Coordinates of C-alpha atoms in Angstrom, one line a residue:
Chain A
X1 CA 75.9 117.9 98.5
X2 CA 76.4 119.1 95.3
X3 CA 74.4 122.0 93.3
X4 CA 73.4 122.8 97.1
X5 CA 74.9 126.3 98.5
X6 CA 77.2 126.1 100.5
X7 CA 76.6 124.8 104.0
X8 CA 78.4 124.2 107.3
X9 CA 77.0 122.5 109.8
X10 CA 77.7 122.8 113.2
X11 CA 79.2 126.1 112.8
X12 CA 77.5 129.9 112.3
X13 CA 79.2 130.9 109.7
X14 CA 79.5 134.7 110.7
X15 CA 81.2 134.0 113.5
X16 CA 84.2 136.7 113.6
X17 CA 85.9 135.0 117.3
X18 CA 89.1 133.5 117.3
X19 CA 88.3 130.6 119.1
X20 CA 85.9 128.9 116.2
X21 CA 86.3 125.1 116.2
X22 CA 87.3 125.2 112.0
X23 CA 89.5 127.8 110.0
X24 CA 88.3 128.8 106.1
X25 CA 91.5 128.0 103.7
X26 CA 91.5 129.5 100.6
X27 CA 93.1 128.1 97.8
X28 CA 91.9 130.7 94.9
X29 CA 89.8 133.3 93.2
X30 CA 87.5 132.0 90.6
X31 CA 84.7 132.7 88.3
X32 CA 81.3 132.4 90.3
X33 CA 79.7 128.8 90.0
X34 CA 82.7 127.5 88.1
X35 CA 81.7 124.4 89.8
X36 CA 79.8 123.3 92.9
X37 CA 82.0 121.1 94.4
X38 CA 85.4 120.0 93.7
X39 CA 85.7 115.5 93.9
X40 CA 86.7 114.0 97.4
X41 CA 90.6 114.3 97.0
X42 CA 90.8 117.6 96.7
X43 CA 91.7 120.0 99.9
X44 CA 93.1 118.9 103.1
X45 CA 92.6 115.4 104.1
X46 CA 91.0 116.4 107.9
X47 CA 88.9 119.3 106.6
X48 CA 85.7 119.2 104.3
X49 CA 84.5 119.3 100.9
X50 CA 86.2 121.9 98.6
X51 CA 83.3 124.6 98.1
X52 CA 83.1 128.0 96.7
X53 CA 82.0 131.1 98.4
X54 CA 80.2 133.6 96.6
X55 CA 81.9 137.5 96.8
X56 CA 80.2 139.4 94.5
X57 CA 78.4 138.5 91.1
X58 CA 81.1 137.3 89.3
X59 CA 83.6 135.8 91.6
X60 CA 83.8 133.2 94.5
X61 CA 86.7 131.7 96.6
X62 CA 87.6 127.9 96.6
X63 CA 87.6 127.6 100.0
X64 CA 87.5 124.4 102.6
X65 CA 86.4 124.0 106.2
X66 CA 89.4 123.1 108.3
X67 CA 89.6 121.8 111.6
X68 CA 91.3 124.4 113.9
X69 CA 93.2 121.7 115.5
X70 CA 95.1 120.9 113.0
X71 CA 95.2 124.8 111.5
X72 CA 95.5 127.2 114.3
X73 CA 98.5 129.3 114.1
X74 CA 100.8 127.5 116.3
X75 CA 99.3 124.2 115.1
X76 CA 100.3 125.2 111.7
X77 CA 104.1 126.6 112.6
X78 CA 105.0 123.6 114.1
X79 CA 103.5 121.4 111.0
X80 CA 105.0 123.7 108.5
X81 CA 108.3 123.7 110.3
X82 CA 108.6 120.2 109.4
X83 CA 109.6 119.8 106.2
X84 CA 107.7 116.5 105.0
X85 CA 104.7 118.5 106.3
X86 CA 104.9 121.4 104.5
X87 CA 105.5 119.5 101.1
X88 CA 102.3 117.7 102.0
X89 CA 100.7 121.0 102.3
X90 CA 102.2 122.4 99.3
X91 CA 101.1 119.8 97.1
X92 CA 97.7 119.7 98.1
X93 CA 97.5 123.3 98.2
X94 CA 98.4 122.9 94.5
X95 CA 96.7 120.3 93.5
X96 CA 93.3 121.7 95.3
X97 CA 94.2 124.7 93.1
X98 CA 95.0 122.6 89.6
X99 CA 91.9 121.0 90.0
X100 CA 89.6 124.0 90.6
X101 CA 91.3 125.3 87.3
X102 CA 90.0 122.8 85.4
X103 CA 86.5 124.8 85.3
X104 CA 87.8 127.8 84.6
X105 CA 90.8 130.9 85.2
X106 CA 91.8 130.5 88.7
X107 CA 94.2 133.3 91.0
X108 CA 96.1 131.1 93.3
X109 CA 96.3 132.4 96.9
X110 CA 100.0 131.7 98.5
X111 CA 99.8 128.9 101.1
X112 CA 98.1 129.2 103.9
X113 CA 95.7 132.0 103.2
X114 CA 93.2 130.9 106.2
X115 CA 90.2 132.9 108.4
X116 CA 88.3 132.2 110.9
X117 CA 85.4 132.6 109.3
X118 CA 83.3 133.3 105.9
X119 CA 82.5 136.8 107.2
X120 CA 86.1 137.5 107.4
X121 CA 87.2 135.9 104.5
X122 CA 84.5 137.4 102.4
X123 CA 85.8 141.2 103.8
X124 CA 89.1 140.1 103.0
X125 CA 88.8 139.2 100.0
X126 CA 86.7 141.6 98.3
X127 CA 88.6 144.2 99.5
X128 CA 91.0 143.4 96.4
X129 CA 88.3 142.8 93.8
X130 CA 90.1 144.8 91.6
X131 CA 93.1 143.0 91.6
X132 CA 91.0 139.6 91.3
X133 CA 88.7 140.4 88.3
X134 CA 91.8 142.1 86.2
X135 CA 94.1 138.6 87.3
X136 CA 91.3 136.8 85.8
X137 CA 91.2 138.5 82.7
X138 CA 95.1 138.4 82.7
X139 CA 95.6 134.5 82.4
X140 CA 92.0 133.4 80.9
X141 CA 93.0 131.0 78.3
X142 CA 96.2 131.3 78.8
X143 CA 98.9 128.6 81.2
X144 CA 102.4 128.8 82.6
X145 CA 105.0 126.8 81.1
X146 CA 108.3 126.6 83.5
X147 CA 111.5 126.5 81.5
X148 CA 114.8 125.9 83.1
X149 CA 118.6 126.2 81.7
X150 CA 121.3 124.3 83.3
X151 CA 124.9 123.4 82.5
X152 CA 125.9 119.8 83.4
X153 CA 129.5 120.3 85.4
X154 CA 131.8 117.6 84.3
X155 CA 133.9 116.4 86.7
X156 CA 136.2 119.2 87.4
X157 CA 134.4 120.9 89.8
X158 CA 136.3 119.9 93.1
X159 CA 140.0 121.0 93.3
X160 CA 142.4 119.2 91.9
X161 CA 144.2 117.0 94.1
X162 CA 147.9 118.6 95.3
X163 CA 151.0 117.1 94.2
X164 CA 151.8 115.3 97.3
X165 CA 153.7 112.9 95.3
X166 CA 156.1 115.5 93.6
X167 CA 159.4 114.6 95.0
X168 CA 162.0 117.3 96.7
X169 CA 160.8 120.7 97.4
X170 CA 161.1 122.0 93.4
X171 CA 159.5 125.1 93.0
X172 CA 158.2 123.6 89.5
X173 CA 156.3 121.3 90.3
X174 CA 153.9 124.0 92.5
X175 CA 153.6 126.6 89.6
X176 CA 153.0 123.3 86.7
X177 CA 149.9 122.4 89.3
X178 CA 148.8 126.6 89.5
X179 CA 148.9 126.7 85.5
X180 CA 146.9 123.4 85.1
X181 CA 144.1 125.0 87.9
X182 CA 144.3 128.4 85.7
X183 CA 143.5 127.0 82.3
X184 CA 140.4 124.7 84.2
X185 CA 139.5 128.0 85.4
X186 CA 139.2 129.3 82.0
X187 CA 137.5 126.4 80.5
X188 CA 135.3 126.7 83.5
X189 CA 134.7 130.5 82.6
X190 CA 134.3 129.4 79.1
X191 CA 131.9 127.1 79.0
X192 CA 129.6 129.3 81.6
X193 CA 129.8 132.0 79.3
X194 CA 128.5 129.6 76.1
X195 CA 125.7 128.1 78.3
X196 CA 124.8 132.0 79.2
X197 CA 124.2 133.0 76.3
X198 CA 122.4 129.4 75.5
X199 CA 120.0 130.0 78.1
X200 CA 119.3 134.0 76.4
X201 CA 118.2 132.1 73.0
X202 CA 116.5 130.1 75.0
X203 CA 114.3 133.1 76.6
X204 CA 114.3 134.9 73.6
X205 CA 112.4 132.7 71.3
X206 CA 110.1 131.3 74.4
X207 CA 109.5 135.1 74.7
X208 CA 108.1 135.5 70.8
X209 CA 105.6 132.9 72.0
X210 CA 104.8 133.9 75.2
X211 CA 102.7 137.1 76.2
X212 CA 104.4 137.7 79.5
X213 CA 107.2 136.0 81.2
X214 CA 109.2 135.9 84.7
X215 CA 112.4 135.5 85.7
X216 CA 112.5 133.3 88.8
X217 CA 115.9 132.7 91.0
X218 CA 117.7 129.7 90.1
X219 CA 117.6 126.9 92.1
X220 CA 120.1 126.0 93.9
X221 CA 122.9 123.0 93.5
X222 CA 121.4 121.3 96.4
X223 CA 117.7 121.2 94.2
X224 CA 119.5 120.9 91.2
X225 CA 122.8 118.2 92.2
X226 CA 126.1 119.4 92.2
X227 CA 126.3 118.0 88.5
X228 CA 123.9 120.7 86.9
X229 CA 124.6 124.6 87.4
X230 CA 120.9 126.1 86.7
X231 CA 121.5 129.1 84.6
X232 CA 117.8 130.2 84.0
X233 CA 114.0 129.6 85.8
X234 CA 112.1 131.5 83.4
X235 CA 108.2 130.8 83.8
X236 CA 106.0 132.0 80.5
X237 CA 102.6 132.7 80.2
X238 CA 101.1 131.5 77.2
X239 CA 97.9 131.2 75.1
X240 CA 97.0 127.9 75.8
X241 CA 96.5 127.0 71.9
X242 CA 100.3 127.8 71.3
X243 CA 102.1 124.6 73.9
X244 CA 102.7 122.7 71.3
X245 CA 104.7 125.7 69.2
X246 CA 106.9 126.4 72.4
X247 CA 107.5 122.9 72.4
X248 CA 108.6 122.8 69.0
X249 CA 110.7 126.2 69.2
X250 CA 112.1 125.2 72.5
X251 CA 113.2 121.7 71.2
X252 CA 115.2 123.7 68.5
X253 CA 116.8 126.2 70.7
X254 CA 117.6 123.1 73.4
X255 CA 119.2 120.9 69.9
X256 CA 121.5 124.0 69.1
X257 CA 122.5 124.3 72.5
X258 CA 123.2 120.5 72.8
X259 CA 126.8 120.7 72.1
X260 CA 127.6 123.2 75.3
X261 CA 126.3 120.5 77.9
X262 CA 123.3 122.6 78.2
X263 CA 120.0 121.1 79.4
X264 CA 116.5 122.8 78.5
X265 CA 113.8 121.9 80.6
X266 CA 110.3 122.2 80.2
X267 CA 107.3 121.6 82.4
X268 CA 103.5 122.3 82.4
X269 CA 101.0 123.5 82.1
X270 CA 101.0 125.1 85.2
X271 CA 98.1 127.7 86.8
X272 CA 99.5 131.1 86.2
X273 CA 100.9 131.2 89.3
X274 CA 103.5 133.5 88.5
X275 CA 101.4 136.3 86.3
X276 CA 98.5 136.9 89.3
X277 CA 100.1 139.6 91.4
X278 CA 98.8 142.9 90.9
X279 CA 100.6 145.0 88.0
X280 CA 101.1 148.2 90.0
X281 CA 102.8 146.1 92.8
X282 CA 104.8 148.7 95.0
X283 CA 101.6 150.5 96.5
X284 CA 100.9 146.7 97.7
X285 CA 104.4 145.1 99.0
X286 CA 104.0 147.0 102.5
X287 CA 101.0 144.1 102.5
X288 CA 103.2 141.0 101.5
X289 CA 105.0 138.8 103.9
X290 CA 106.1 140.8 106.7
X291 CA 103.6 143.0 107.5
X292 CA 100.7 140.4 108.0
X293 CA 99.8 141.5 111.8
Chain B
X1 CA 121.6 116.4 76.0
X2 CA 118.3 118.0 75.5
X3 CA 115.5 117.1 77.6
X4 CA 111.6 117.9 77.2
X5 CA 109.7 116.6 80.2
X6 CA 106.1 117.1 78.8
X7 CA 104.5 115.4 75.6
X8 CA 103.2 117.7 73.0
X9 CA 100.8 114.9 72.7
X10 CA 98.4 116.3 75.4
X11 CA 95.3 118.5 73.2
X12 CA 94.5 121.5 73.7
X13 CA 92.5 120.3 76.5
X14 CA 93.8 121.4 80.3
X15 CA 96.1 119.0 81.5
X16 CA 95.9 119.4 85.5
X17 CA 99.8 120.6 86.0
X18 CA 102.8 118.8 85.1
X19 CA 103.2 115.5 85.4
X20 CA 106.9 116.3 87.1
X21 CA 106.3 118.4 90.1
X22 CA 109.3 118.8 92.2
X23 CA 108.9 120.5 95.2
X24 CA 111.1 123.5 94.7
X25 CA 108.9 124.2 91.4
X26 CA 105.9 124.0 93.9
X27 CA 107.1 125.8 96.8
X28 CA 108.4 129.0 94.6
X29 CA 105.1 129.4 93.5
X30 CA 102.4 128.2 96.4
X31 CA 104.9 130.9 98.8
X32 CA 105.6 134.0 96.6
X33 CA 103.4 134.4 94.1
X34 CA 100.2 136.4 93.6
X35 CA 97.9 138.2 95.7
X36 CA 98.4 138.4 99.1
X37 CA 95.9 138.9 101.3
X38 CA 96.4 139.2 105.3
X39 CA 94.7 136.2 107.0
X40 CA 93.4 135.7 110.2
X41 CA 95.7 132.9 111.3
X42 CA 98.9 134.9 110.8
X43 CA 101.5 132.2 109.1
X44 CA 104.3 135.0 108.1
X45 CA 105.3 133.8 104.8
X46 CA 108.3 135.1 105.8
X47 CA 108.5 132.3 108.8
X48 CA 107.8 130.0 105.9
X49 CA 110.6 131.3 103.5
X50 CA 113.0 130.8 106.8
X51 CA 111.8 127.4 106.4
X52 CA 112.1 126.5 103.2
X53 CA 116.0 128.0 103.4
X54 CA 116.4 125.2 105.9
X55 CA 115.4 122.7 103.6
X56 CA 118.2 124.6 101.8
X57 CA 115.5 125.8 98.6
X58 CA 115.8 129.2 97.0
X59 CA 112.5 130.2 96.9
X60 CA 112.3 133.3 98.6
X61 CA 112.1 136.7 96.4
X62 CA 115.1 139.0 96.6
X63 CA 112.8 141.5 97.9
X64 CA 111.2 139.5 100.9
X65 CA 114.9 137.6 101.8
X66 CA 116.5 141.5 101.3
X67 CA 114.1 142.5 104.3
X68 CA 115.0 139.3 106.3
X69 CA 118.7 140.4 106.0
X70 CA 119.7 137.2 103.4
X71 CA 121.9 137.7 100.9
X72 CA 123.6 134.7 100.1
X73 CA 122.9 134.5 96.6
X74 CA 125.1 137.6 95.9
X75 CA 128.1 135.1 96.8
X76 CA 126.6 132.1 95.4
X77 CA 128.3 131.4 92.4
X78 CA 124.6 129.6 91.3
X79 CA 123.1 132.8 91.3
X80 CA 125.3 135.6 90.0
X81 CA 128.3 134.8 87.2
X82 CA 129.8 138.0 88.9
X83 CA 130.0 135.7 92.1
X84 CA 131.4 133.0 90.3
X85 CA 134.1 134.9 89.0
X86 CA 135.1 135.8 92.1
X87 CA 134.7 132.3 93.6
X88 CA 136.9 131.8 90.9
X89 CA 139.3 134.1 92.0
X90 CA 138.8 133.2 96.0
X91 CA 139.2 129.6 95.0
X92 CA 142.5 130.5 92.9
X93 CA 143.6 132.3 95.9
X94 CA 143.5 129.5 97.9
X95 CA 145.3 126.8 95.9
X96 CA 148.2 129.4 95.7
X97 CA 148.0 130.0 99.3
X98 CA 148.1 125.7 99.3
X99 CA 150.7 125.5 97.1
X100 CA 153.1 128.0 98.6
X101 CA 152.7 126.0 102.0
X102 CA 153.5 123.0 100.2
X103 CA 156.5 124.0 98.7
X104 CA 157.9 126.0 102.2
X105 CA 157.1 122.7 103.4
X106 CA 158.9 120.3 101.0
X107 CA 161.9 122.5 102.0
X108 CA 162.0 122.4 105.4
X109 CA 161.6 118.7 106.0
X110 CA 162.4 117.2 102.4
X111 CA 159.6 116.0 101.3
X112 CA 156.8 116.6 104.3
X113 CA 154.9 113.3 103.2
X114 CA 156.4 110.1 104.9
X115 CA 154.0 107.8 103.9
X116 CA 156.2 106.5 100.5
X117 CA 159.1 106.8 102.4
X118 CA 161.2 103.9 102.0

């Protein structure tokens, strides 16, 4: 029922007990009346229609009507704790929030932000205003454009086979195998030292383009295969008018590093994701992760 | 080789994310970033982090996996060049450690392999 407010039949929506038959998820903070109602497609395939809930005069949540069955806490740990599960949820977590952004500057809540209730989301919530109206302001205009360094390994990463075949029990033949492993070694060393500083004029002329950026860990070998070493996970924020520069000055620094076996990857836009959290963070980290009670 | 997994072609209009979304990228961002706010249905993101280890992602924050007592990537040569070094030198180490048996081997029973023996 689009252009209607928001409605929810069957349930009071001030009801504050645990025991509701539907959870609220929230996917983001956004700009009040940024739209009415997001498509079908959007939000969890069991709940309803992706709505927004008004907070104050200028902001609303994107928020969906969940069935508790499927979203009560130990509904939800079991389901998360499987991992083609919790990709399922990821993405549409994500894509609910990509699509919301296309009406306007969205703040991303992490997965799994969920109340029982409008009432209690809407104390929740506008309990950081603050933090939501300055967010907005922060990435208005602006995306996040992920760019990742890696150095392909050629083939000499596993040990070099011992000489089994050396015949007799010459002492030679053992320190001719230890000098070949210490000059792979400093190849190795070499060339990780060439694709580091690769990957800093990488960041360094994303960063003339970019108004803010993050340094992320980099993945693993498992994400990333054993053949690529991922030397940087940078994500920049940047005026959305400039992409096609960073493309451009990112394609340059990528050619010049060409010659080192070092890959630049680029991917975007994304929702700011990574430039939302609240700029005078450590007052707040007692209220991240652990300390949800 | 270089590679550039998005086409400048796209206008200034909002393209709705990246066309390659891996999970990793995803999960890193859906579980650590912004504004947290302390639901109702309690999902520790913490629990979730745990999870995503299993699945064998680094997505965690240093901060949050410091408090859950993880701190792998100071020995993983993928995250710290100082840890490479000395996986380097671990790794070195080793092959001497290999080598030397080998040898005190070869000498005690000529040649330890039997296999080419004719």
């Amino acid at each position: 029922m689009p252009g209607l407010p928001r409605t929810t039949p069957g349930r009071s929506a001030d009801q504050p007990c645990s025991d509701v038959a539907s959870a609220l998820w929230v996917f983001a903070v956004c700009h009040a009346g940024a739209f009415a109602e997001l498509p079908s497609g959007a939000g969890h395939p069991e709940g309803g229609p992706v709505t927004l809930l008004r907070l104050d005069d200028l902001l609303s949540a994107v928020v969906q009507d969940v069935p508790s069955s499927r979203f009560s806490e130990e509904v939800l740990k079991q389901r998360l704790a499987d991992p083609g599960e919790l990709e399922s949820c990821a993405r549409t977590h994500h894509r609910t929030v990509t699509a919301a952004a296309e009406h306007g500057p969205v703040v991303p809540l992490p997965l799994a932000t969920l109340f029982n209730g409008e009432a209690r989301a809407r104390a929740a919530l506008c309990a950081r205003l603050p933090h939501f109206h300055a967010a907005l302001t922060r990435v208005r205009g602006r995306e996040e454009w992920a760019v990742k360094v890696s150095l392909r390994q050629t083939g000499t990463a596993s040990a070099p086979s011992a000489p089994q075949d050396a015949p007799g029990g010459q002492a030679g033949a053992g320190r001719a195998y230890l000098t070949r492993v210490r000059g792979r070694e400093r190849e190795r060393v070499a060339r990780h030292e060439q694709a580091v500083a690769a990957a800093a004029r990488v960041h360094r002329a994303a960063s003339a383009l970019a108004v803010e950026s993050v340094q992320r860990r980099p993945h693993s070998p498992q994400i990333t295969g054993k053949d690529r070493l991922q030397l940087m996970n940078a994500a920049y924020l940047v005026d959305r008018g400039r992409a096609l520069d960073l493309a451009t000055v990112l394609q340059r620094a990528g050619a010049d590093a060409a010659s080192a076996d070092v890959e630049v990857e680029v991917s975007g836009p994304w929702v700011p994701y990574s430039f939302t959290e609240p700029v005078e963070a450590p007052d707040d980290s007692p209220e991240r992760a652990g300390s949800r009670t | 080789m270089t590679q550039l997994d998005f086409t400048p072609a796209g206008s200034a209009a909002y393209t709705p994310g990246p066309s390659t979304t891996n999970l990793a990228d995803i999960l890193e961002r859906v579980l650590d970033k912004g504004i947290v706010i302390a639901g109702d249905i309690k999902i520790d993101l913490l629990d979730i982090e745990l999870l995503t280890i299993r699945l064998r992602l680094f997505v965690s924050s240093v901060e949050t996996a410091k408090r859950a007592g993880i701190d792998w990537w100071e020995t993983d040569p993928a995250l710290s060049s100082r840890a490479a070094e000395s996986a380097l030198a671990q790794e070195n180490r080793e092959l001497r450690e290999r080598v030397a048996a080998l040898e005190e081997g070869a000498g005690d029973d000529d040649g330890g392999e039997t296999g080419e023996g004719s």
